[in-house]
mmCIF file of C-alpha atoms in Angstrom:
data_model
loop_
_atom_site.group_PDB
_atom_site.id
_atom_site.type_symbol
_atom_site.label_atom_id
_atom_site.label_comp_id
_atom_site.label_asym_id
_atom_site.label_seq_id
_atom_site.Cartn_x
_atom_site.Cartn_y
_atom_site.Cartn_z
ATOM 1 C CA MET M 213 41.959 23.473 18.568
ATOM 2 C CA ARG M 214 42.695 25.637 15.714
ATOM 3 C CA ASN M 215 43.515 23.471 13.839
ATOM 4 C CA LEU M 216 40.184 21.365 14.053
ATOM 5 C CA ILE M 217 38.408 25.076 13.683
ATOM 6 C CA GLU M 218 40.451 24.749 10.438
ATOM 7 C CA PHE M 219 39.586 21.441 9.699
ATOM 8 C CA LEU M 220 36.375 21.868 10.114
ATOM 9 C CA LYS M 221 36.035 25.511 8.071
ATOM 10 C CA LYS M 222 38.181 24.344 5.496
ATOM 11 C CA TYR M 223 35.800 20.971 4.459
ATOM 12 C CA SER M 224 31.803 22.663 5.832
ATOM 13 C CA TYR M 225 30.671 22.450 2.430
ATOM 14 C CA TRP M 226 31.563 18.848 2.017
ATOM 15 C CA PHE M 227 30.615 18.294 6.096
ATOM 16 C CA VAL M 228 27.053 20.331 4.745
ATOM 17 C CA PHE M 229 26.584 17.535 1.056
ATOM 18 C CA LEU M 230 26.976 14.710 3.530
ATOM 19 C CA LEU M 231 24.549 15.854 6.192
ATOM 20 C CA LEU M 232 21.877 17.534 3.328
ATOM 21 C CA GLU M 233 22.612 13.590 1.772
ATOM 22 C CA ILE M 234 21.049 11.417 5.167
ATOM 23 C CA VAL M 235 18.278 13.674 6.035
ATOM 24 C CA SER M 236 16.591 13.669 2.606
ATOM 25 C CA LEU M 237 17.542 10.060 2.714
ATOM 26 C CA VAL M 238 15.496 9.256 5.339
ATOM 27 C CA LEU M 239 13.044 11.243 4.177
ATOM 28 C CA MET M 240 12.670 9.719 1.354
ATOM 29 C CA PHE M 241 12.524 5.943 3.766
ATOM 30 C CA GLN M 242 10.110 8.012 5.983
ATOM 31 C CA PHE M 243 7.322 7.835 3.839
ATOM 32 C CA ASN M 244 7.983 5.300 2.045
ATOM 33 C CA ASN M 245 7.452 3.090 5.104
ATOM 34 C CA TYR M 246 6.168 -0.601 3.713
ATOM 35 C CA GLN M 247 8.772 -0.575 0.994
ATOM 36 C CA GLY M 248 11.467 1.719 2.477
ATOM 37 C CA SER M 249 11.463 -0.526 5.834
ATOM 38 C CA VAL M 250 11.782 -4.208 3.622
ATOM 39 C CA TRP M 251 14.858 -2.725 1.505
ATOM 40 C CA PHE M 252 16.792 -0.931 4.091
ATOM 41 C CA THR M 253 16.451 -4.009 7.193
ATOM 42 C CA SER M 254 17.072 -7.271 4.684
ATOM 43 C CA ALA M 255 17.719 -6.865 0.899
ATOM 44 C CA ASN M 256 20.442 -4.518 0.360
ATOM 45 C CA TYR M 257 24.294 -5.643 -0.399
ATOM 46 C CA ILE M 258 25.479 -5.455 3.280
ATOM 47 C CA SER M 259 22.897 -5.886 4.943
ATOM 48 C CA GLY M 260 22.071 -9.317 3.173
ATOM 49 C CA PHE M 261 25.603 -10.043 3.661
ATOM 50 C CA VAL M 262 25.117 -9.323 7.374
ATOM 51 C CA TYR M 263 22.475 -11.605 7.145
ATOM 52 C CA GLU M 264 24.079 -14.182 5.639
ATOM 53 C CA ALA M 265 26.837 -14.680 7.815
ATOM 54 C CA ASP M 266 24.856 -14.630 11.041
ATOM 55 C CA SER M 267 22.862 -17.956 9.074
ATOM 56 C CA LYS M 268 25.930 -19.592 7.861
ATOM 57 C CA ILE M 269 27.405 -19.474 11.677
ATOM 58 C CA GLY M 270 24.078 -21.082 13.370
ATOM 59 C CA ALA M 271 23.559 -23.067 10.624
ATOM 60 C CA PHE M 272 27.019 -23.884 11.998
ATOM 61 C CA PHE M 273 27.112 -24.675 15.380
ATOM 62 C CA GLY M 274 23.261 -25.963 15.406
ATOM 63 C CA GLN M 275 21.245 -28.196 14.402
ATOM 64 C CA GLY M 276 18.451 -28.562 12.143
ATOM 65 C CA ALA M 277 19.578 -28.008 8.616
ATOM 66 C CA VAL M 278 17.846 -29.642 5.060
ATOM 67 C CA ASN M 279 19.218 -30.284 2.967
ATOM 68 C CA GLU M 280 18.369 -28.659 0.505
ATOM 69 C CA GLN M 281 18.216 -31.574 -2.965
ATOM 70 C CA LEU M 282 15.863 -33.247 -0.101
ATOM 71 C CA THR M 283 14.098 -30.420 -0.667
ATOM 72 C CA GLU M 284 13.945 -29.918 -4.086
ATOM 73 C CA ARG M 285 13.060 -33.549 -4.636
ATOM 74 C CA ASN M 286 10.135 -33.537 -1.594
ATOM 75 C CA LEU M 287 8.461 -30.696 -3.500
ATOM 76 C CA ALA M 288 8.958 -31.955 -7.098
ATOM 77 C CA LEU M 289 7.459 -35.370 -5.478
ATOM 78 C CA GLU M 290 4.841 -33.196 -4.357
ATOM 79 C CA GLN M 291 4.106 -31.946 -7.743
ATOM 80 C CA GLU M 292 3.688 -34.964 -8.963
ATOM 81 C CA VAL M 293 2.116 -37.140 -6.064
ATOM 82 C CA ALA M 294 -0.531 -34.205 -6.466
ATOM 83 C CA MET M 295 -0.545 -34.413 -10.443
ATOM 84 C CA LEU M 296 -1.479 -38.036 -10.002
ATOM 85 C CA ARG M 297 -4.168 -37.213 -7.830
ATOM 86 C CA GLU M 298 -6.023 -35.418 -10.008
ATOM 87 C CA GLN M 299 -5.488 -36.693 -13.080
ATOM 88 C CA LEU M 300 -7.268 -40.303 -11.271
ATOM 89 C CA TYR M 301 -9.998 -38.625 -10.100
ATOM 90 C CA ASP M 302 -11.157 -38.564 -13.597
ATOM 91 C CA GLU M 303 -12.502 -42.535 -14.078
ATOM 92 C CA LYS M 304 -11.100 -42.504 -17.733
ATOM 93 C CA LEU M 305 -7.922 -42.230 -17.297
ATOM 94 C CA LYS M 306 -7.773 -45.442 -14.066
ATOM 95 C CA ASN M 307 -7.269 -47.381 -16.238
ATOM 96 C CA ASP M 308 -4.743 -45.670 -18.319
ATOM 97 C CA SER M 309 -1.156 -45.475 -17.353
ATOM 98 C CA THR M 310 0.204 -44.178 -20.467
ATOM 99 C CA LEU M 311 -1.447 -41.662 -20.365
ATOM 100 C CA VAL M 312 -1.372 -40.194 -17.014
ATOM 101 C CA ASP M 313 2.954 -40.704 -17.725
ATOM 102 C CA SER M 314 2.363 -38.587 -21.578
ATOM 103 C CA VAL M 315 1.165 -35.594 -18.586
ATOM 104 C CA ARG M 316 2.998 -36.519 -16.169
ATOM 105 C CA MET M 317 6.373 -35.057 -17.383
ATOM 106 C CA PRO M 318 5.128 -31.987 -19.462
ATOM 107 C CA VAL M 319 3.245 -30.562 -16.313
ATOM 108 C CA LEU M 320 6.693 -30.981 -14.609
ATOM 109 C CA SER M 321 8.380 -29.053 -16.946
ATOM 110 C CA GLN M 322 6.698 -25.713 -15.756
ATOM 111 C CA TYR M 323 8.707 -26.043 -13.097
ATOM 112 C CA LYS M 324 12.204 -24.352 -12.731
ATOM 113 C CA LEU M 325 12.996 -24.800 -8.983
ATOM 114 C CA ILE M 326 15.570 -22.759 -7.226
ATOM 115 C CA PRO M 327 17.239 -24.087 -4.181
ATOM 116 C CA ALA M 328 17.622 -20.920 -1.645
ATOM 117 C CA LYS M 329 18.581 -20.464 1.818
ATOM 118 C CA VAL M 330 16.760 -18.795 4.947
ATOM 119 C CA ILE M 331 19.183 -15.952 6.680
ATOM 120 C CA SER M 332 16.418 -13.080 7.936
ATOM 121 C CA ASN M 333 13.474 -14.534 9.420
ATOM 122 C CA SER M 334 9.970 -13.524 12.255
ATOM 123 C CA ILE M 335 7.832 -14.894 13.379
ATOM 124 C CA ASP M 336 6.594 -12.398 15.624
ATOM 125 C CA LYS M 337 5.086 -9.124 13.912
ATOM 126 C CA ALA M 338 2.014 -8.449 12.205
ATOM 127 C CA ASP M 339 4.070 -8.195 9.257
ATOM 128 C CA ASN M 340 7.410 -10.579 9.200
ATOM 129 C CA PHE M 341 9.442 -11.170 7.066
ATOM 130 C CA ILE M 342 12.358 -14.009 4.971
ATOM 131 C CA THR M 343 15.116 -12.386 3.626
ATOM 132 C CA LEU M 344 16.553 -15.569 1.374
ATOM 133 C CA ASP M 345 20.677 -15.855 -0.022
ATOM 134 C CA LYS M 346 18.738 -15.812 -3.685
ATOM 135 C CA GLY M 347 18.332 -12.466 -6.043
ATOM 136 C CA ILE M 348 17.991 -11.904 -9.502
ATOM 137 C CA TYR M 349 20.973 -12.628 -10.926
ATOM 138 C CA ASP M 350 19.680 -16.756 -9.806
ATOM 139 C CA GLY M 351 17.024 -15.990 -11.938
ATOM 140 C CA VAL M 352 15.096 -14.655 -8.814
ATOM 141 C CA GLY M 353 11.562 -12.137 -8.964
ATOM 142 C CA PRO M 354 8.952 -10.364 -7.633
ATOM 143 C CA ASP M 355 5.633 -12.600 -7.178
ATOM 144 C CA MET M 356 7.364 -16.150 -7.511
ATOM 145 C CA ALA M 357 6.391 -18.608 -5.358
ATOM 146 C CA VAL M 358 8.426 -19.872 -1.954
ATOM 147 C CA ALA M 359 8.254 -23.201 -0.775
ATOM 148 C CA SER M 360 9.711 -25.869 1.612
ATOM 149 C CA GLY M 361 9.351 -30.025 1.240
ATOM 150 C CA ASN M 362 7.200 -29.150 4.492
ATOM 151 C CA GLY M 363 5.451 -27.194 2.678
ATOM 152 C CA VAL M 364 3.744 -23.337 1.395
ATOM 153 C CA VAL M 365 6.302 -20.282 2.516
ATOM 154 C CA GLY M 366 5.104 -17.234 0.634
ATOM 155 C CA VAL M 367 5.630 -14.705 -1.704
ATOM 156 C CA VAL M 368 8.564 -12.802 -3.015
ATOM 157 C CA PHE M 369 8.285 -9.055 -2.503
ATOM 158 C CA MET M 370 11.140 -8.196 -4.057
ATOM 159 C CA ALA M 371 14.719 -9.645 -5.467
ATOM 160 C CA SER M 372 18.236 -7.363 -5.388
ATOM 161 C CA GLY M 373 21.292 -9.436 -7.318
ATOM 162 C CA HIS M 374 21.485 -11.689 -4.637
ATOM 163 C CA TYR M 375 19.371 -12.020 -1.981
ATOM 164 C CA SER M 376 15.333 -11.430 -2.198
ATOM 165 C CA VAL M 377 11.991 -10.394 0.884
ATOM 166 C CA VAL M 378 9.361 -12.737 0.871
ATOM 167 C CA ILE M 379 6.021 -12.381 2.161
ATOM 168 C CA PRO M 380 5.665 -15.808 4.196
ATOM 169 C CA VAL M 381 2.227 -16.656 4.764
ATOM 170 C CA LEU M 382 2.956 -15.629 8.880
ATOM 171 C CA SER M 383 1.590 -11.174 7.475
ATOM 172 C CA THR M 384 -1.255 -10.370 7.033
ATOM 173 C CA LYS M 385 -0.593 -9.028 3.398
ATOM 174 C CA SER M 386 -0.277 -12.972 2.174
ATOM 175 C CA ASN M 387 -3.378 -14.043 0.999
ATOM 176 C CA ILE M 388 -3.305 -17.260 -1.354
ATOM 177 C CA SER M 389 -5.605 -19.907 -2.535
ATOM 178 C CA CYS M 390 -6.327 -23.070 -0.694
ATOM 179 C CA ALA M 391 -8.609 -26.173 -1.696
ATOM 180 C CA ILE M 392 -9.165 -29.140 0.295
ATOM 181 C CA GLN M 393 -7.698 -32.196 -1.178
ATOM 182 C CA ASN M 394 -9.517 -34.359 -2.835
ATOM 183 C CA LYS M 395 -12.766 -31.852 -3.176
ATOM 184 C CA ARG M 396 -12.286 -28.766 -4.540
ATOM 185 C CA TYR M 397 -13.964 -26.883 -2.159
ATOM 186 C CA PHE M 398 -11.485 -24.044 -2.303
ATOM 187 C CA GLY M 399 -10.581 -20.081 -0.066
ATOM 188 C CA TYR M 400 -8.036 -17.824 0.682
ATOM 189 C CA LEU M 401 -5.511 -19.090 3.361
ATOM 190 C CA ARG M 402 -5.426 -16.207 5.699
ATOM 191 C CA TRP M 403 -2.770 -15.400 8.346
ATOM 192 C CA ARG M 404 -4.181 -13.278 11.649
ATOM 193 C CA GLY M 405 -1.321 -13.118 13.986
ATOM 194 C CA GLY M 406 -0.563 -14.989 17.259
ATOM 195 C CA ALA M 407 0.496 -18.437 16.441
ATOM 196 C CA SER M 408 3.179 -19.459 14.268
ATOM 197 C CA ASP M 409 1.492 -22.090 13.253
ATOM 198 C CA VAL M 410 -2.375 -21.785 13.091
ATOM 199 C CA ALA M 411 -3.864 -20.001 10.228
ATOM 200 C CA TYR M 412 -7.445 -19.792 7.939
ATOM 201 C CA VAL M 413 -8.608 -20.513 5.286
ATOM 202 C CA ASP M 414 -11.984 -18.116 4.247
ATOM 203 C CA ASP M 415 -14.865 -18.615 2.543
ATOM 204 C CA ILE M 416 -15.358 -22.668 2.047
ATOM 205 C CA PRO M 417 -18.934 -22.768 0.888
ATOM 206 C CA ARG M 418 -21.560 -23.416 3.374
ATOM 207 C CA HIS M 419 -22.696 -26.757 1.288
ATOM 208 C CA ALA M 420 -18.771 -28.089 1.599
ATOM 209 C CA LYS M 421 -18.752 -31.195 2.936
ATOM 210 C CA PHE M 422 -15.726 -32.169 5.019
ATOM 211 C CA GLU M 423 -13.998 -33.312 8.932
ATOM 212 C CA LYS M 424 -10.803 -32.306 11.521
ATOM 213 C CA GLY M 425 -8.016 -33.765 9.838
ATOM 214 C CA ASP M 426 -8.140 -32.859 6.082
ATOM 215 C CA THR M 427 -5.837 -31.885 4.225
ATOM 216 C CA VAL M 428 -5.194 -28.139 2.680
ATOM 217 C CA VAL M 429 -3.497 -27.217 -0.677
ATOM 218 C CA THR M 430 -2.890 -25.089 -2.930
ATOM 219 C CA SER M 431 -5.797 -24.976 -5.192
ATOM 220 C CA GLY M 432 -3.576 -23.986 -8.206
ATOM 221 C CA TYR M 433 -6.290 -20.935 -9.043
ATOM 222 C CA SER M 434 -3.896 -18.218 -8.097
ATOM 223 C CA SER M 435 -1.439 -16.100 -10.037
ATOM 224 C CA MET M 436 1.612 -17.505 -7.739
ATOM 225 C CA PHE M 437 1.465 -21.147 -6.593
ATOM 226 C CA PRO M 438 1.276 -24.200 -8.611
ATOM 227 C CA ALA M 439 -2.041 -26.409 -7.505
ATOM 228 C CA GLY M 440 -1.140 -29.588 -5.451
ATOM 229 C CA ILE M 441 1.877 -27.858 -2.511
ATOM 230 C CA LEU M 442 0.778 -28.693 1.199
ATOM 231 C CA VAL M 443 -0.498 -26.482 3.954
ATOM 232 C CA GLY M 444 -1.507 -27.879 6.769
ATOM 233 C CA ARG M 445 -4.853 -29.720 8.261
ATOM 234 C CA ILE M 446 -8.413 -28.951 9.850
ATOM 235 C CA ILE M 447 -7.894 -29.053 13.387
ATOM 236 C CA ASP M 448 -10.958 -26.399 14.053
ATOM 237 C CA TYR M 449 -13.943 -24.794 12.003
ATOM 238 C CA GLU M 450 -16.350 -21.868 12.133
ATOM 239 C CA ASP M 451 -19.178 -19.415 10.743
ATOM 240 C CA SER M 452 -17.571 -16.318 9.605
ATOM 241 C CA ASP M 453 -18.909 -13.063 10.296
ATOM 242 C CA ASP M 454 -21.690 -13.029 8.032
ATOM 243 C CA GLY M 455 -22.996 -16.339 8.501
ATOM 244 C CA LEU M 456 -22.780 -17.182 4.597
ATOM 245 C CA SER M 457 -19.641 -19.175 4.393
ATOM 246 C CA TYR M 458 -17.477 -21.400 6.510
ATOM 247 C CA LYS M 459 -13.762 -20.535 8.361
ATOM 248 C CA LEU M 460 -11.535 -23.161 8.764
ATOM 249 C CA LYS M 461 -9.117 -23.270 10.817
ATOM 250 C CA VAL M 462 -5.435 -24.891 9.769
ATOM 251 C CA ARG M 463 -2.444 -26.311 11.265
ATOM 252 C CA LEU M 464 0.412 -25.108 8.971
ATOM 253 C CA SER M 465 2.360 -27.859 7.483
ATOM 254 C CA THR M 466 5.381 -25.878 7.716
ATOM 255 C CA ASP M 467 7.607 -24.862 10.897
ATOM 256 C CA PHE M 468 8.444 -20.623 10.326
ATOM 257 C CA GLY M 469 10.189 -21.204 13.369
ATOM 258 C CA ARG M 470 12.810 -23.438 12.591
ATOM 259 C CA LEU M 471 12.858 -23.030 8.603
ATOM 260 C CA ARG M 472 16.427 -22.423 7.309
ATOM 261 C CA ASP M 473 16.132 -24.333 3.241
ATOM 262 C CA VAL M 474 13.447 -22.579 0.922
ATOM 263 C CA CYS M 475 12.994 -23.294 -2.938
ATOM 264 C CA ILE M 476 11.740 -20.398 -4.912
ATOM 265 C CA ILE M 477 9.494 -22.157 -8.037
ATOM 266 C CA ASP M 478 9.957 -21.145 -11.450
ATOM 267 C CA ASP M 479 6.650 -21.332 -13.028
ATOM 268 C CA LYS M 480 6.849 -20.272 -16.448
ATOM 269 C CA ALA M 481 2.971 -20.279 -17.462
ATOM 270 C CA VAL M 482 2.621 -17.684 -14.117
ATOM 271 C CA ARG M 483 4.785 -15.610 -15.780
ATOM 272 C CA GLU M 484 2.158 -15.681 -18.770
ATOM 273 C CA LYS M 485 -0.484 -15.189 -16.943
ATOM 274 C CA LEU M 486 0.893 -12.198 -14.797
ATOM 275 C CA GLU M 487 2.503 -10.349 -17.716
ATOM 276 C CA LEU M 488 -0.817 -10.665 -19.883
ATOM 277 C CA LEU M 489 -2.614 -9.583 -16.860
ATOM 278 C CA ARG M 490 -0.483 -6.210 -16.434
ATOM 279 C CA GLN M 491 -1.372 -5.329 -20.224
ATOM 280 C CA ALA M 492 -5.265 -6.747 -19.742
ATOM 281 C CA THR M 493 -4.679 -3.705 -16.403
ATOM 282 C CA ASP M 494 -2.780 -1.932 -19.180
ATOM 283 C CA SER M 495 -4.960 -1.789 -21.438
ATOM 284 C CA ILE M 496 -8.483 -1.412 -19.520
ATOM 285 C CA LYS M 497 -7.192 1.976 -18.375
ATOM 286 C CA PRO M 498 -9.674 5.393 -19.521
ATOM 287 C CA LYS M 499 -6.933 7.203 -22.017
ATOM 288 C CA SER M 500 -6.769 10.745 -21.448
ATOM 289 C CA ILE M 501 -7.917 12.863 -24.536
#
């Protein structure tokens, strides 16, 4: 007992130092809840490594692991079909296949698809998060769109060296511009909580013509997502709260409960637009005199 007391006396300064460090870290993350909770739970190296190991074990013993090459290929084909559909919508292009081919490759070449695996996922909270096994060292950064072979997933919120955290469609903070395919009416996809396979598209104009079963895709008006990525199908609709527009109930094409393989979309044009927007925002800030 005496030896223990002597030991504590000898190294008391170190114990006090460690205690103060722990208290300061707890206070820092406690007063920065949103970023703190995301970083502390899934984006840092240790937690990410544990999640990744658990995910690999689950994938080894379970079924449903989707081949990442197929995921990437499905997404690329979906983009190609969407682009060709938009081109063929113009009557002048219907009889000019060479023009369609000349436009197709430059459009697709601006996208870099980074395959990734989901190592942590939640679907039962108001603000769900997804952790991926790719980070800054793989070319991943904030504001990059994420999709699976079945459709939209979400947007990268933050990234560390080897991992990244995604705000998915299943989050109250998600807000993605969508359109009714081939009809060019657009609104904003939002999730109200509850079922993980249903979300709503707000602000569809009253004069819009659509039917149940129509396909909803990304509009391309968002600064994150390119146009034409599948979102889901209309299963019902209702008036907005102010009665000036429609609110579409959409069955999501992505099964978030079984999500494993995704692609992060590195869009050169999006990066350029975001940087230009940041510069414009900085330029209009009031200058102190």
